[in-house]
Structures are given as structure tokens and as C-alpha cells.
XYZ file of C-alpha atoms in Angstrom:
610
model
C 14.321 26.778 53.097
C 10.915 27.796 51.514
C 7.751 25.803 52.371
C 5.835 25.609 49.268
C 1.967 24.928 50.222
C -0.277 24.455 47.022
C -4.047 24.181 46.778
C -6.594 22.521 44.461
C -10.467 22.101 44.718
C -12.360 19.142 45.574
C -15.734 18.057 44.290
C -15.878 14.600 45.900
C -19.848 14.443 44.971
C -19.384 15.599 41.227
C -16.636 14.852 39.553
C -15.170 10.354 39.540
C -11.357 11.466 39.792
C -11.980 13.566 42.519
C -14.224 11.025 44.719
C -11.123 8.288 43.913
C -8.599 11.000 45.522
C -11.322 11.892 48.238
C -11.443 8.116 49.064
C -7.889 7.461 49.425
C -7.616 10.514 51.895
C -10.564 9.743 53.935
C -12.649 13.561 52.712
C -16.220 13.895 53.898
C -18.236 13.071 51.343
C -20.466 16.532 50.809
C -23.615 16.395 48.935
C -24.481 20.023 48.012
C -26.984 19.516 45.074
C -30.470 17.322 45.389
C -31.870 14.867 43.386
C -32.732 17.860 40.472
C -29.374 19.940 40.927
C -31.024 22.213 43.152
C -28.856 23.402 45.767
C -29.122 22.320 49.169
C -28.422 23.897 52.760
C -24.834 23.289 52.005
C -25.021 26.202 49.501
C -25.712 28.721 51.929
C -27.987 31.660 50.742
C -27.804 29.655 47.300
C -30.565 26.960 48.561
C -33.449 26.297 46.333
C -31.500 27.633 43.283
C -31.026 25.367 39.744
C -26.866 24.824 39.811
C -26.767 26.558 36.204
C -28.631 29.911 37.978
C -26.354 29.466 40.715
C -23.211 29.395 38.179
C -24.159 32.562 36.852
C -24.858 34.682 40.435
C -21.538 33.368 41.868
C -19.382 34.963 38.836
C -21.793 37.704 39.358
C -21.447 38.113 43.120
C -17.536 38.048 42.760
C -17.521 40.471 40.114
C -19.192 42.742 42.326
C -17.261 42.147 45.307
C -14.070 42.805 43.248
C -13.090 38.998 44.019
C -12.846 38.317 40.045
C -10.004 38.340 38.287
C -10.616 37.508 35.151
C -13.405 35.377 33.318
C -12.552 33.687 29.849
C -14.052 30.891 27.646
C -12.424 27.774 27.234
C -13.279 24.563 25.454
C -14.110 21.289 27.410
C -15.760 17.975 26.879
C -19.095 17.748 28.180
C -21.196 14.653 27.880
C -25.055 15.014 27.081
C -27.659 12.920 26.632
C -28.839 11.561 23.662
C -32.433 11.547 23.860
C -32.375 15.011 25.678
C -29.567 16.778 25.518
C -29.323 17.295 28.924
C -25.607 17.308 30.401
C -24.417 14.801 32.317
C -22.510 15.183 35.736
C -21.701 12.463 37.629
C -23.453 12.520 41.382
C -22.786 10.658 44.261
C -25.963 8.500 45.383
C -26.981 5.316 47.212
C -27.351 2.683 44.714
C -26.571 -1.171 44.603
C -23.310 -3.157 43.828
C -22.012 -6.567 42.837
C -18.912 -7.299 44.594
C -16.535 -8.429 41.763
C -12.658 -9.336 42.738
C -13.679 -13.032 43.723
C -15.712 -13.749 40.592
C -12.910 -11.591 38.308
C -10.094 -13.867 39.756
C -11.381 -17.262 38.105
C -12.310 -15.715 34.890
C -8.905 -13.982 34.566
C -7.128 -17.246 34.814
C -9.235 -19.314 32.251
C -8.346 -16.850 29.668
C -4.605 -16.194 30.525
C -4.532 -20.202 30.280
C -5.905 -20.203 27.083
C -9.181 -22.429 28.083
C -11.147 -19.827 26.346
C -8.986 -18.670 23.642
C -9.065 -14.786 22.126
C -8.840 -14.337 18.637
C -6.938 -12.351 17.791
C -4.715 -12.564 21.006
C -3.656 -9.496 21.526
C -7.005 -8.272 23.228
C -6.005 -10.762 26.226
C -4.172 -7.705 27.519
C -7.303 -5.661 27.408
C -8.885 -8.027 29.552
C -6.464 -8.883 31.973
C -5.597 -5.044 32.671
C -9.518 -4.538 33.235
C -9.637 -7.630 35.605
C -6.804 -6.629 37.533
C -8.003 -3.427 38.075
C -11.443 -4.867 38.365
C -14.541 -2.534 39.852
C -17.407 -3.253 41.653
C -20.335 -3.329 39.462
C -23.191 -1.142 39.967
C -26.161 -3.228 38.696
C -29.195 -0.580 39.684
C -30.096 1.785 37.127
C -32.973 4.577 37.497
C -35.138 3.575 34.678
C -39.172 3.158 33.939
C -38.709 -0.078 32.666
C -36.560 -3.356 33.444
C -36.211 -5.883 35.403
C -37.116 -4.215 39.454
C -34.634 -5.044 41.778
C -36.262 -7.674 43.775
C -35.315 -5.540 47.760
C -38.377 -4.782 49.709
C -38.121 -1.722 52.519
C -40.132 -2.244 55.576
C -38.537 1.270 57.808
C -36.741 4.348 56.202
C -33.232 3.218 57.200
C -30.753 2.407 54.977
C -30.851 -1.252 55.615
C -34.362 -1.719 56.566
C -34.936 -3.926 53.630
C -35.159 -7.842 52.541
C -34.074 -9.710 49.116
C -36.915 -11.984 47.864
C -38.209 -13.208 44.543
C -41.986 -11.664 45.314
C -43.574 -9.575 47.841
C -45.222 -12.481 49.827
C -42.206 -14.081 50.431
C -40.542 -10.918 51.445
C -43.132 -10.838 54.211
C -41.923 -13.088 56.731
C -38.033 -12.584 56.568
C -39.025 -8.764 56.678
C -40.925 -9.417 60.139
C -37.990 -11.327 61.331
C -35.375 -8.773 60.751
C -37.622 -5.895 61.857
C -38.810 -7.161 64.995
C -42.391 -6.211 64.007
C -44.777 -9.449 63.547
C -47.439 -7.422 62.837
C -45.970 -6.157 59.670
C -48.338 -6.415 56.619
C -48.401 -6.688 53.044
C -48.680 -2.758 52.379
C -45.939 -1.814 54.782
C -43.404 -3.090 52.412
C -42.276 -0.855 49.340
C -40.014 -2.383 46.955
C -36.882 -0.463 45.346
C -38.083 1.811 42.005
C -34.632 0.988 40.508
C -34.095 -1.529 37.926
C -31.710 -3.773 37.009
C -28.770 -3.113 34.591
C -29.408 -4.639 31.415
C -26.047 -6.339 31.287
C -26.881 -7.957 34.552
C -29.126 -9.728 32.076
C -26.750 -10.060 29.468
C -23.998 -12.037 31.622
C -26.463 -14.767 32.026
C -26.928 -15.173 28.280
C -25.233 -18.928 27.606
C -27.309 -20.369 30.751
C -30.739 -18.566 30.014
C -31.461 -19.165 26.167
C -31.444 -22.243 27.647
C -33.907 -21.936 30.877
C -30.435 -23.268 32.376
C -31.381 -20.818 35.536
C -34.377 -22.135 36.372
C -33.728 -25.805 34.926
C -29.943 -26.265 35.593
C -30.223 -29.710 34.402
C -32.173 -29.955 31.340
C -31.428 -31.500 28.630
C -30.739 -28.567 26.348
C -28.562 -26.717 28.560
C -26.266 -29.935 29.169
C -26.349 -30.820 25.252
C -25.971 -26.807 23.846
C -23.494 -25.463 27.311
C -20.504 -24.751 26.700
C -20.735 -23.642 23.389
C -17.834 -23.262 21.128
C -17.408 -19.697 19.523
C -18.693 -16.414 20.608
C -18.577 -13.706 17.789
C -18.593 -9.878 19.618
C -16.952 -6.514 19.313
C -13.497 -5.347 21.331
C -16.173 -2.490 22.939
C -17.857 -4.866 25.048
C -14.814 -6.884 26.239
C -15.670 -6.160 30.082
C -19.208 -5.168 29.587
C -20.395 -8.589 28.065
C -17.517 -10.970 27.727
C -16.203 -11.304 30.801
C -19.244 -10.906 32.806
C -20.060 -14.080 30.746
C -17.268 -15.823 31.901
C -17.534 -14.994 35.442
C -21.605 -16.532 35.346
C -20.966 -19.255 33.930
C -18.025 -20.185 36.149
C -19.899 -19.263 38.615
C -23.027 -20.598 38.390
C -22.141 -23.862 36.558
C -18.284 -23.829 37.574
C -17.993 -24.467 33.595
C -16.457 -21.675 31.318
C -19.749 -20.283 29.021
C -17.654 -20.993 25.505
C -14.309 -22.069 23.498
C -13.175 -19.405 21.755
C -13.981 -15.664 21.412
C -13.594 -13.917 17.753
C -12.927 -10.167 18.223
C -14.605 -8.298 14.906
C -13.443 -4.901 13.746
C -15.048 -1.750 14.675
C -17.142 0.079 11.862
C -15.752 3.769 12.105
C -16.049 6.519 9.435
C -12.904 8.431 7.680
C -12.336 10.323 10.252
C -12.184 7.267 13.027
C -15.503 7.843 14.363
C -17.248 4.974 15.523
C -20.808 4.709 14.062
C -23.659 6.506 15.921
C -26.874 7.537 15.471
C -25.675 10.549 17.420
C -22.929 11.920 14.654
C -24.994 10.927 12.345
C -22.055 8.949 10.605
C -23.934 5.656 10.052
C -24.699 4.680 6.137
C -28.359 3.879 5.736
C -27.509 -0.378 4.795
C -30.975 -0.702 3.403
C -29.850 1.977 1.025
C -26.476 0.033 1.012
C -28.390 -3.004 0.043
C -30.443 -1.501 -2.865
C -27.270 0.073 -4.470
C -24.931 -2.601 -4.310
C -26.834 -5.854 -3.177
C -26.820 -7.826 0.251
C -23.939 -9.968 -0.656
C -22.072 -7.238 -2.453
C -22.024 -5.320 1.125
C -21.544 -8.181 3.085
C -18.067 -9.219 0.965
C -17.210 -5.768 0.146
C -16.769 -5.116 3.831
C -15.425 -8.727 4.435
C -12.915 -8.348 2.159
C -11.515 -5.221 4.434
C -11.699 -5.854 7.879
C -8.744 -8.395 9.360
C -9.515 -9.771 12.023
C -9.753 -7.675 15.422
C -8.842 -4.472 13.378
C -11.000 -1.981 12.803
C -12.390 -0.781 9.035
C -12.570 2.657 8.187
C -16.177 2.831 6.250
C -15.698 4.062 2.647
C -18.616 3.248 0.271
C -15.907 2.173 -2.538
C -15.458 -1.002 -0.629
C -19.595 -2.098 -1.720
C -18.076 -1.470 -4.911
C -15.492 -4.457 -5.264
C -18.531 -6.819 -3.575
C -20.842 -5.689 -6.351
C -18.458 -6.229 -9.041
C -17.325 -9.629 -7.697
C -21.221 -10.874 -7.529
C -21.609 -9.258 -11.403
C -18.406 -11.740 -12.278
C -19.491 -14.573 -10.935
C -23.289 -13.991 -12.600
C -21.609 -13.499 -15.666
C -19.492 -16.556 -15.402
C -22.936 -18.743 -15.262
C -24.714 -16.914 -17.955
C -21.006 -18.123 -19.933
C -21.608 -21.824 -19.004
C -25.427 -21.607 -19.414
C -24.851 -20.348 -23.421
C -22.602 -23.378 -24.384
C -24.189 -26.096 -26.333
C -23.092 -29.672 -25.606
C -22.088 -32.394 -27.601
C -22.559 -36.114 -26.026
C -19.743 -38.421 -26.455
C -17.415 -36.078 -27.784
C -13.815 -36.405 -26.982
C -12.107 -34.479 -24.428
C -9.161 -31.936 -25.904
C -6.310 -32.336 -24.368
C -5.809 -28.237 -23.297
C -9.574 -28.525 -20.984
C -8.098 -32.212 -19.696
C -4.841 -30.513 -18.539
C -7.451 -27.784 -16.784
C -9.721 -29.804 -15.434
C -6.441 -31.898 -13.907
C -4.822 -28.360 -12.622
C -8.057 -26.920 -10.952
C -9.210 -29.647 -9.312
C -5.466 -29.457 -7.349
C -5.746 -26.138 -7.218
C -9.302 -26.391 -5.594
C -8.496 -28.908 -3.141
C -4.834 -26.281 -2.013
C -7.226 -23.571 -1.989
C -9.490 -25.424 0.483
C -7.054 -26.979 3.006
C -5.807 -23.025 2.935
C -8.804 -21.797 3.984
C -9.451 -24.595 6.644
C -6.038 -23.418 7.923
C -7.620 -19.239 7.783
C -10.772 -20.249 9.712
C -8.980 -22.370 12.217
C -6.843 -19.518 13.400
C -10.886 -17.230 13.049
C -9.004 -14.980 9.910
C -12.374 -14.754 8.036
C -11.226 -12.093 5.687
C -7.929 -13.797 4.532
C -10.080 -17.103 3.703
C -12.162 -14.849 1.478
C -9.154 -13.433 -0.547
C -8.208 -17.228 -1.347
C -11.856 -17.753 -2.296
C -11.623 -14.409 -4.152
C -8.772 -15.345 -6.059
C -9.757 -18.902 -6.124
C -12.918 -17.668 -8.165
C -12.003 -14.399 -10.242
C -8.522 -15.325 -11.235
C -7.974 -19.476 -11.142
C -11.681 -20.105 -12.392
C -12.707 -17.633 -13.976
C -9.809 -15.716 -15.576
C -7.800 -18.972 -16.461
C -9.968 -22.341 -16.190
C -12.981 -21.087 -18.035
C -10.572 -19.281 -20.639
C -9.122 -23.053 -21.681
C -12.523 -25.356 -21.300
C -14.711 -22.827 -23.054
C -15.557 -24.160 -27.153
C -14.529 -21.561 -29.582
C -16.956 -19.744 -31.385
C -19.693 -21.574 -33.036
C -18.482 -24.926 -31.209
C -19.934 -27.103 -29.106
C -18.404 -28.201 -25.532
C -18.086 -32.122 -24.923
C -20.342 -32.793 -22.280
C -17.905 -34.433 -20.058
C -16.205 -31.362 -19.823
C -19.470 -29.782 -19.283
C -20.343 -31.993 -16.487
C -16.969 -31.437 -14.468
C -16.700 -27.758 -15.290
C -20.929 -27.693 -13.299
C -19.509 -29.613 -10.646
C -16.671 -27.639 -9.513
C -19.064 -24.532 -9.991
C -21.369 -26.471 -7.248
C -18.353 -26.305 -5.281
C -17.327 -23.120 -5.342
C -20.781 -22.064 -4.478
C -20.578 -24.325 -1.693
C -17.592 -22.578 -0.384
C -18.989 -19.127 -1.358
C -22.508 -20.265 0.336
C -21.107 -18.521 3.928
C -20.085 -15.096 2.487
C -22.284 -14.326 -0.476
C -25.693 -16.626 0.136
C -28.068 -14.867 -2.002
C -26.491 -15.279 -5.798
C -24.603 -18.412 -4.676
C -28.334 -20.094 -3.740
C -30.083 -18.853 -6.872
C -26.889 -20.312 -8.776
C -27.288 -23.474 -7.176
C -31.231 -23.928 -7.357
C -30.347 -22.999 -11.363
C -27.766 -25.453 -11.914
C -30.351 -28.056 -11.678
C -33.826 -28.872 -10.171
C -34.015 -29.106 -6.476
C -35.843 -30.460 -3.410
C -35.962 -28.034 -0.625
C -34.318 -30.835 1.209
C -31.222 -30.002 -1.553
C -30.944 -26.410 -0.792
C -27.330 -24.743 -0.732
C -28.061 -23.419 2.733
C -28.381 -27.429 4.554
C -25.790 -28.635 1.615
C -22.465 -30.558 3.324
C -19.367 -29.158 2.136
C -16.867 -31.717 0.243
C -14.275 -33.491 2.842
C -11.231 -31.177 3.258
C -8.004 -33.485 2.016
C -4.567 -33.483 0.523
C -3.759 -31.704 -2.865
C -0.553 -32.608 -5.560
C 1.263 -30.055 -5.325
C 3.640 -30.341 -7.885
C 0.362 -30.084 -10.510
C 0.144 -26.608 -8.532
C 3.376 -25.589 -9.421
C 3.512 -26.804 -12.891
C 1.022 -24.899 -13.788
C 1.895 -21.855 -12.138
C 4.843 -22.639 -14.701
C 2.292 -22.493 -17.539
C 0.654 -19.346 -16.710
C 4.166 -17.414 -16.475
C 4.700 -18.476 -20.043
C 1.097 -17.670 -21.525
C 1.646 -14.357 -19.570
C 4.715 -13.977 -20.882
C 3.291 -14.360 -24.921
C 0.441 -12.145 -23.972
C 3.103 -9.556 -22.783
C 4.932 -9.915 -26.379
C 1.474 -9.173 -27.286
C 0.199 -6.485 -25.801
C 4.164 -4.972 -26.202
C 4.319 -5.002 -29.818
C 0.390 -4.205 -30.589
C 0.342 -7.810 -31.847
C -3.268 -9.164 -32.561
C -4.353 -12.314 -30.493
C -5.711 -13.668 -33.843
C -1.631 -13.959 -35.058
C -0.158 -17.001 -34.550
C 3.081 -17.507 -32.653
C 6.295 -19.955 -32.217
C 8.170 -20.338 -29.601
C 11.779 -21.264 -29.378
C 12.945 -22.442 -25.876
C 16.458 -24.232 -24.353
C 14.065 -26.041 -21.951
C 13.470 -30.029 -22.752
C 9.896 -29.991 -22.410
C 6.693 -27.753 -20.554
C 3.984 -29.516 -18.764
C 0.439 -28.222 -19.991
C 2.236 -27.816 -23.737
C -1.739 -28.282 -24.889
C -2.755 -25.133 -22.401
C 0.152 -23.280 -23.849
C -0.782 -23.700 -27.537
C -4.872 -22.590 -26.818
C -4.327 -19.752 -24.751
C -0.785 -18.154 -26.532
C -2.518 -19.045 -29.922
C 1.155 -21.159 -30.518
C 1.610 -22.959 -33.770
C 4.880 -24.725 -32.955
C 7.100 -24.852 -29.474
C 10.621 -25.977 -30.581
C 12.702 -27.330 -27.293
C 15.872 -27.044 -27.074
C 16.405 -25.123 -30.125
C 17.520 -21.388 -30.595
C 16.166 -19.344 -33.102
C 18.087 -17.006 -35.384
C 15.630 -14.510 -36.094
C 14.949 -11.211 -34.246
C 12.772 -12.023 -31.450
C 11.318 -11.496 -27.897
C 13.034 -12.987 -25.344
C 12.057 -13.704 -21.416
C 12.581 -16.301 -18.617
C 10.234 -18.212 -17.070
C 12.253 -19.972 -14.033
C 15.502 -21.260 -15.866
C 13.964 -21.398 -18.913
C 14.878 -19.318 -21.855
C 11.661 -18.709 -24.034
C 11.779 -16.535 -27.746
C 9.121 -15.425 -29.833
C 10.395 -14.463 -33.472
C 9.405 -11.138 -34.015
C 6.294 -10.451 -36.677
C 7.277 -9.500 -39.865
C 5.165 -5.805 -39.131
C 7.171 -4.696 -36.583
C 9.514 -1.756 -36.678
C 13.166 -3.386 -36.320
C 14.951 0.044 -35.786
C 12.298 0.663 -32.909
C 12.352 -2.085 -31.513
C 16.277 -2.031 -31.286
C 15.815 1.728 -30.104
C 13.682 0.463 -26.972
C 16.090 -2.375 -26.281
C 19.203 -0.565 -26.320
C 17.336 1.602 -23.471
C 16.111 -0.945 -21.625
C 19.657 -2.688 -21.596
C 21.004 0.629 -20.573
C 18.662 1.030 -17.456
C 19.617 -2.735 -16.166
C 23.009 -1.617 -16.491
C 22.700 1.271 -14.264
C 20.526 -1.083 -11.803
C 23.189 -3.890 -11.796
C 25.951 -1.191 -10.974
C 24.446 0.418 -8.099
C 23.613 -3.512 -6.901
C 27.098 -4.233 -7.547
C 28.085 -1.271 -5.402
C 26.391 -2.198 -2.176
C 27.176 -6.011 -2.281
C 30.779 -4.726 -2.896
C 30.011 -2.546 0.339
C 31.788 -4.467 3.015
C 30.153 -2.715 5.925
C 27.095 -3.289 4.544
C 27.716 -7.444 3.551
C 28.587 -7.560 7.356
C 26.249 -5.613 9.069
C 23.230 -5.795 7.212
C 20.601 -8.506 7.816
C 21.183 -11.301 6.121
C 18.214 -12.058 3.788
C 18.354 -7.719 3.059
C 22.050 -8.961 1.659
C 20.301 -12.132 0.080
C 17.957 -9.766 -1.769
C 20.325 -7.895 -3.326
C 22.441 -10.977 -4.710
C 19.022 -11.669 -6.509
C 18.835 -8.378 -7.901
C 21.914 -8.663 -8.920
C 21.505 -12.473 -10.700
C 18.286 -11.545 -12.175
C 19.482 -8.263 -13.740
C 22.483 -10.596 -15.190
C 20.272 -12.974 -16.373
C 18.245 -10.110 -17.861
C 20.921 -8.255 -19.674
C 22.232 -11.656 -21.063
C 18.723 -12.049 -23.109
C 18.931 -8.182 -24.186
C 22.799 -8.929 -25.741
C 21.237 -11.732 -27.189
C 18.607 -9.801 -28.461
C 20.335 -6.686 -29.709
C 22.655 -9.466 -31.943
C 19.684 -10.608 -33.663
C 17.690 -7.794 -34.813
């Protein structure tokens, strides 16, 4: 048999992967470079050269002693500095260390039993991989400035040196361990490195509060633990769970509740933001384009929890235009004259009914979003809450036609639940929502938006909800026929419909511009057909359409739901697929296949009239 014997290099001073192997197989550590990358005596008749001279001769030296076989370029990844640009190679040196697998132990356990909870979960496997394969932290750092590591040398060894909090006291333990009771003041140096800055950071909960030099006061009793930490995925180890492990411990009490993982800011091409790619918008630029709170919910309204947002500039965009609507939607309300004592129409009664519901579903929703730390889905229900269910729908029925007065009841309830929206807007966009409310009426700063209390969270009807929803399918459904037919909102409409009765008939009539709803009733003139649940609703047809055309375009629509309802038809009569196919994928299809029925049933109907 052949004996195979392979060989690879060894830098067990300069490169991390190599001092781990070096470590495992017992190697002599060799240090060949000095403290500026100047060789040493280990580099033989290379001592006293700069490495990156020395890089050069070597090549050079082989070369001439016909020891080179080839030399080619080839790409790596070299860290450098970002203040300098100087590279960085690792190098072995003496500094000190935190020993960390008894204080990583507890703080892996509190999280993996959900006593401090990560939102969203999935980063507990994050930390528990770096726990269990926990380091030992190096906490000195050569820097000008920082805190000084508090060691004082009295000798040159390696452990001639005491721990105290100032020179004096470092005096007497210093004699004692050196023997020397003659040992004065200036004998002792104390170590130029300085601490890491994290080593700073981990005590963060306990020091805001002076709880390391007071452990009892009142503050840090009242304000430790606290409840939610808001942080980045990137510091996980570096912040987080140093955290945890102080305040365990040091007060044998976890630091906080719950920890809410924010996405990561990158750039199209995934980049995280630095000032070293240069990839980081200017957000005082930001800011002047777009607004403060047009940033803050433009980016808001991308980033899910925990996952990070690619940056694109369009985002601002949608915050902008969602501050402009909401501005608009005061100036609206601030232009209607009121009329005391006037009656309330029944259309803005069935509204104010519907949104309040609405408003109090929409709240208990986003109660439910926070709870679970999803900040950006509670803003698309305040979103929607706002642009479509106020704006687009409530504000569309209360609103006095032109030349008209509103009553001021109406007035007065359609102010208040623009108060609360601004309440629950107060969080994401503070700026307009503060100048809204300090407009609305004259205020103390005792009554300011920012110290308001926001209305008690409780149940909703929800079958108001859903009858409505019912309402705007129909007024949709007109303002389809509409917009279908080129058919003026000015004309008036009927409606012909085999249901018994709508709820919100008063809505209905307003916003479809309906003369007349006859229930239970077909009509025998051409008209446009749709459903709305079970119902069957038909618009006669204005006089100025085009019958031939419109018979041309519903001939081809029939045609296409024909096609659709055969090639439904063919899977569900698929047996392989009815059995092995999932069983809401089959469920799916039967409703393809009743709605396209349903569909084609109108059309016939339809067709037969015109």
C-alpha cells in the first residue's frame, strides 16, 4: 500500500483558524513579527525588516535561487481599517480575558425558558448556538481613551501585578504579594490598555441607574427589570446577552421581559449601511424631502418584524403621501359649515354607527399586533383604518353636499373619532398628528397629544362590521357599472335585487346616487347584473348605451367563464387529483367552479334581456 503524507503551513501567531488547529495539537506558539510587523530573530537574516519589504525579498530571493515556480495574482478578502486604511492581521499578544462558560450557562437557560422572551423567536437559535459555543471575552483593547484597566505592575513578570480601584489601594496588596515592604507609590505602573466598550455596555440596566454603586436605591428597585429592550439581530452576543449574563449575575435578576429584534437597514444590493461604502442616505436630506413622519412610516410600513428592509427611497414616498392624505382630510372637515340643531340624515347615522365598530375591531387588532411586538402589521390596520375606512368611505357619506351645511352633531362625532385616530397615529407619525390635535381645539400644554391616554381597548359588534362590508360590495359594485359603461356619477340609478332587504339602504342610496332599490323584484329590462354574497343585484341599463356592444362584450365574457368552468370541471373530475391533492387545494377549485356557475347564470340572464 502507498503512504500518502500531505503538508500544509502553519501561522499559529497570524492567522485565528490556524492558532484554533495549533491549540488542539499542542504547536509552539512562534512569534516572528514585533509589536510594528517588524521581523524578529525568528526571521533569520530578515530581522529589522517591515513584513511587506520582507514579502517582496522572499519572492525575490526564490526567484533567484530558482526555488519559484510560478507567481500569479489572486483575489482575497483583506480587512482594513477605517480611519487608516491600514490592513489588519490578526497577532497573537498578551491581553486580558473574562472567563465566560459559567456566566453563559444561566443566561442560556432564561431565554430557552422563555423568561426573557425573543421577538421574533426564531433568533433564539442565534443565541443559543453562540452560547453553546461560547468564547472567552477579551475585554482589553489598545486605545488612547477609555476606561484603564484598573491592574497595577510592581516587577516585569507576567503576573507581577494587583487589581484595585486606585493606585493607593493597590499599594499595600502589591507589597504583600511582592515580598517588598518597601515598595512605593512610583514603583507601580498601571496597564496602558483600556477597557472594551461593551464591558461598559453589559452593565447598562444596573448603571443608568447608579445600581453598581447603590445596589439598593430606590430607582434601581422601582425601574430594574425593565420590560422591553428594542436592539438589532447584529448585536445579539455583543450587547444582549452580555446584558443578561450582568444582570443575573450581579443582581441574580434577568435585566428585562422581552427583547424586540428590528430589521437591518441594507441597500439594494444587501449591504448593510456604512459610512465606509458609502451606502447610507443622508436622513436630514430624507427629512427635508419627504418629512420626519413621512420617513419614519414609509420605512415602518416595510420592515416586519426581525426581517431586514432593503433601503429604496420610493418607500419615503408612500409616508409622504399618507401624511398629505390625512392633512387634506382636516383641511375637508375644517371647510364645512355647521348647522346647530339640525337633524341627523340617516346615510351619516348609519356611518357614524359602522365606524365607530369598525374603530373599536381595528383597535383590539392592533392590541393583538403589538402584543406579539409586529409594529409594522399594526400600522397597515391603522393605514387602512385611516386612508380607506375613514377617509375613502366614512368621510365620503358624512360630508354635506355642495353648498350645504353639516349638522353639528355629526360634526362633533366625526372631530372626535379624528382625535382618536390621531391618538392611535400619535406613536408612528407625531409631528402632523400633534399639530392636528393642538388645531382641533385650544389646548393646555397639560392636553398635549404626546401625555394624552389612549381610549380603553374593548369589545366591537361584529355583525355591524360585516354588514357593512356588505354595503361597500354593493356601492362598489354600482360604481363598477359605472366606471364600465362610462356612466356619469351625476345619473341616477335603480336597483333591482331577489334579496329581502340591505342594511345601510340610506348609505347605499348617497354613495350609488340610487333613486329606488326594489327587493325581491326582477327587472325586465337590459341590465347589469352582479352578486354580492347570495344576493342577486341589477342595474337597468341607461338608455345611451350601445345594446349591440354591450351584448358583443357579454357574449365574450360568457365565453371565457365557459372555458374557465371546463378546465375546473376537468381537474375536480380528475380522480387522482380529488384523492391526492390537499384538501382545501380541492376545496378551492369546487369554489371556482360554483362561482363561475353562479357567474354564467347572471350572463344567460343577461344575454336574454338585452
Amino acid at each position: 500500500p502507498h503512504i500518502l503524507i500531505f503538508f500544509f503551513k502553519i501561522k499559529t501567531d497570524y492567522d485565528i483558524n490556524d492558532y484554533e488547529i495549533g491549540k488542539r495539537h499542542n504547536l509552539e506558539m512562534i512569534d516572528a513579527l514585533d509589536e510594528n510587523a517588524v521581523l524578529n530573530r525568528y526571521g533569520m537574516h530578515y530581522e529589522g525588516k517591515d513584513r511587506f519589504t520582507v514579502r517582496k525579498e522572499i519572492a525575490k530571493e526564490l526567484a533567484e535561487k530558482n526555488l519559484l515556480a510560478k507567481s500569479e495574482d489572486y483575489v482575497n478578502k483583506v480587512g482594513t481599517s477605517e480611519r487608516t486604511g491600514a490592513v489588519i492581521e490578526p497577532r497573537l499578544s498578551v491581553q486580558w480575558f473574562l472567563k465566560m462558560k459559567d456566566l453563559a450557562d444561566p443566561a442560556l437557560r432564561v431565554v430557552m425558558e422563555d423568561e426573557i422572551k425573543f421577538w421574533p423567536e426564531k433568533f433564539k437559535n442565534t443565541y443559543r448556538h453562540w452560547m453553546e459555543n461560547v468564547y472567552d471575552w477579551n475585554i482589553s483593547r489598545q486605545l488612547w481613551w477609555g476606561q484603564q484597566i484598573p491592574a497595577y505592575y510592581y516587577g516585569d513578570g507576567e503576573d507581577d501585578f494587583v487589581v484595585a480601584e486606585t493606585r493607593e489601594e493597590a499599594l499595600k496588596p502589591a507589597r504583600d504579594k511582592s515580598g517588598n515592604p518597601q515598595l512605593s507609590d512610583a514603583d507601580l505602573r498601571q496597564d496602558n490598555d483600556a477597557l472594551d466598550t461593551w464591558f461598559s455596555s453589559w452593565l447598562w440596566p444596573m448603571s443608568v441607574f447608579d445600581g453598581i454603586l447603590d445596589p439598593d436605591n430606590k430607582e434601581i428597585n422601582y425601574y430594574y427589570p425593565t420590560n422591553d429592550l428594542v436592539t438589532g439581530p447584529d448585536i445579539i452576543f455583543f450587547w444582549v446577552a452580555r446584558m443578561i449574563m450582568s444582570g443575573l449575575e450581579y443582581r441574580n435578576e434577568v435585566p428585562f421581559k422581552n427583547v424586540y429584534f428590528t430589521g437591518i437597514v441594507r441597500d439594494k444590493q444587501r449591504r448593510k449601511m456604512s459610512k465606509s461604502l458609502g451606502n447610507s442616505p443622508d436622513p436630514i436630506e430624507l427629512i427635508d424631502k419627504y418629512g420626519a413622519d413621512g420617513v419614519r412610516v414609509g420605512i415602518l410600513l416595510s420592515s416586519a418584524a426581525g426581517n431586514d428592509l432593503l433601503f429604496d427611497e420610493d418607500l419615503m414616498v408612500q409616508g409622504r403621501n399618507f401624511a398629505t392624505k390625512i392633512w387634506n382630510a382636516f383641511r375637508l372637515t375644517q371647510g364645512w359649515e355647521k348647522e346647530q340643531d339640525a337633524e341627523i340624515p340617516a346615510a351619516s347615522a348609519e356611518a357614524i354607527t359602522w365606524f365607530r365598530e369598525q374603530f373599536a375591531k381595528a383597535t383590539a387588532e392592533m392590541a393583538d399586533q403589538f402584543a406579539k411586538f409586529r409594529i409594522s402589521d399594526a400600522l397597515h390596520i391603522l393605514y387602512k383604518l385611516i386612508w380607506d375606512d375613514f377617509c375613502s368611505w366614512y368621510l365620503e357619506i358624512v360630508k354635506p353636499g355642495y353648498g350645504s351645511a353639516i349638522g353639528a352633531e355629526v360634526y362633533r362625532q366625526t372631530m372626535e373619532f379624528f382625535e382618536d385616530l390621531m391618538k392611535l397615529l400619535h406613536p408612528f407619525m407625531p409631528f402632523l398628528t400633534e399639530e392636528i390635535w393642538q388645531s382641533i381645539a385650544e389646548r393646555s400644554a397639560t392636553e398635549a397629544l404626546v401625555i394624552s391616554r389612549q381610549k380603553e381597548i374593548g369589545t366591537y359588534d361584529a355583525a355591524v362590521v360585516e354588514q357593512f362590508e356588505q354595503t361597500q360590495e354593493i356601492v362598489t359594485g354600482i360604481r363598477n357599472y359605472r366606471q364600465s359603461k362610462n356612466i356619469s356619477p351625476k345619473d341616477s340609478v335603480e336597483i333591482f335585487t331577489n334579496a329581502a332587504n340591505f342594511h345601510n339602504e340610506a348609505v347605499i342610496h348617497k354613495l350609488g346616487n340610487v333613486t329606488a332599490i326594489y327587493f325581491e323584484t326582477k327587472t325586465d329590462k337590459p341590465a347589469y347584473s352582479f352578486l354580492v354574497g347570495s344576493a342577486e343585484l341589477s342595474v337597468p341599463l341607461s338608455e345611451k348605451l350601445d345594446l349591440d356592444e354591450e351584448r358583443r362584450k357579454t357574449e365574450e365574457e360568457l365565453k371565457y367563464l365557459k372555458g374557465f368552468l371546463q378546465s375546473v370541471e376537468k381537474k375536480l373530475g380528475n380522480e387522482k387529483f380529488v384523492a391526492g391533492a390537499p384538501a382545501q387545494v380541492v376545496e378551492n377549485e369546487r369554489k371556482k367552479q360554483q362561482d363561475a356557475l353562479e357567474k354564467i347564470a347572471l350572463l344567460e340572464q343577461k344575454l336574454t334581456a338585452l
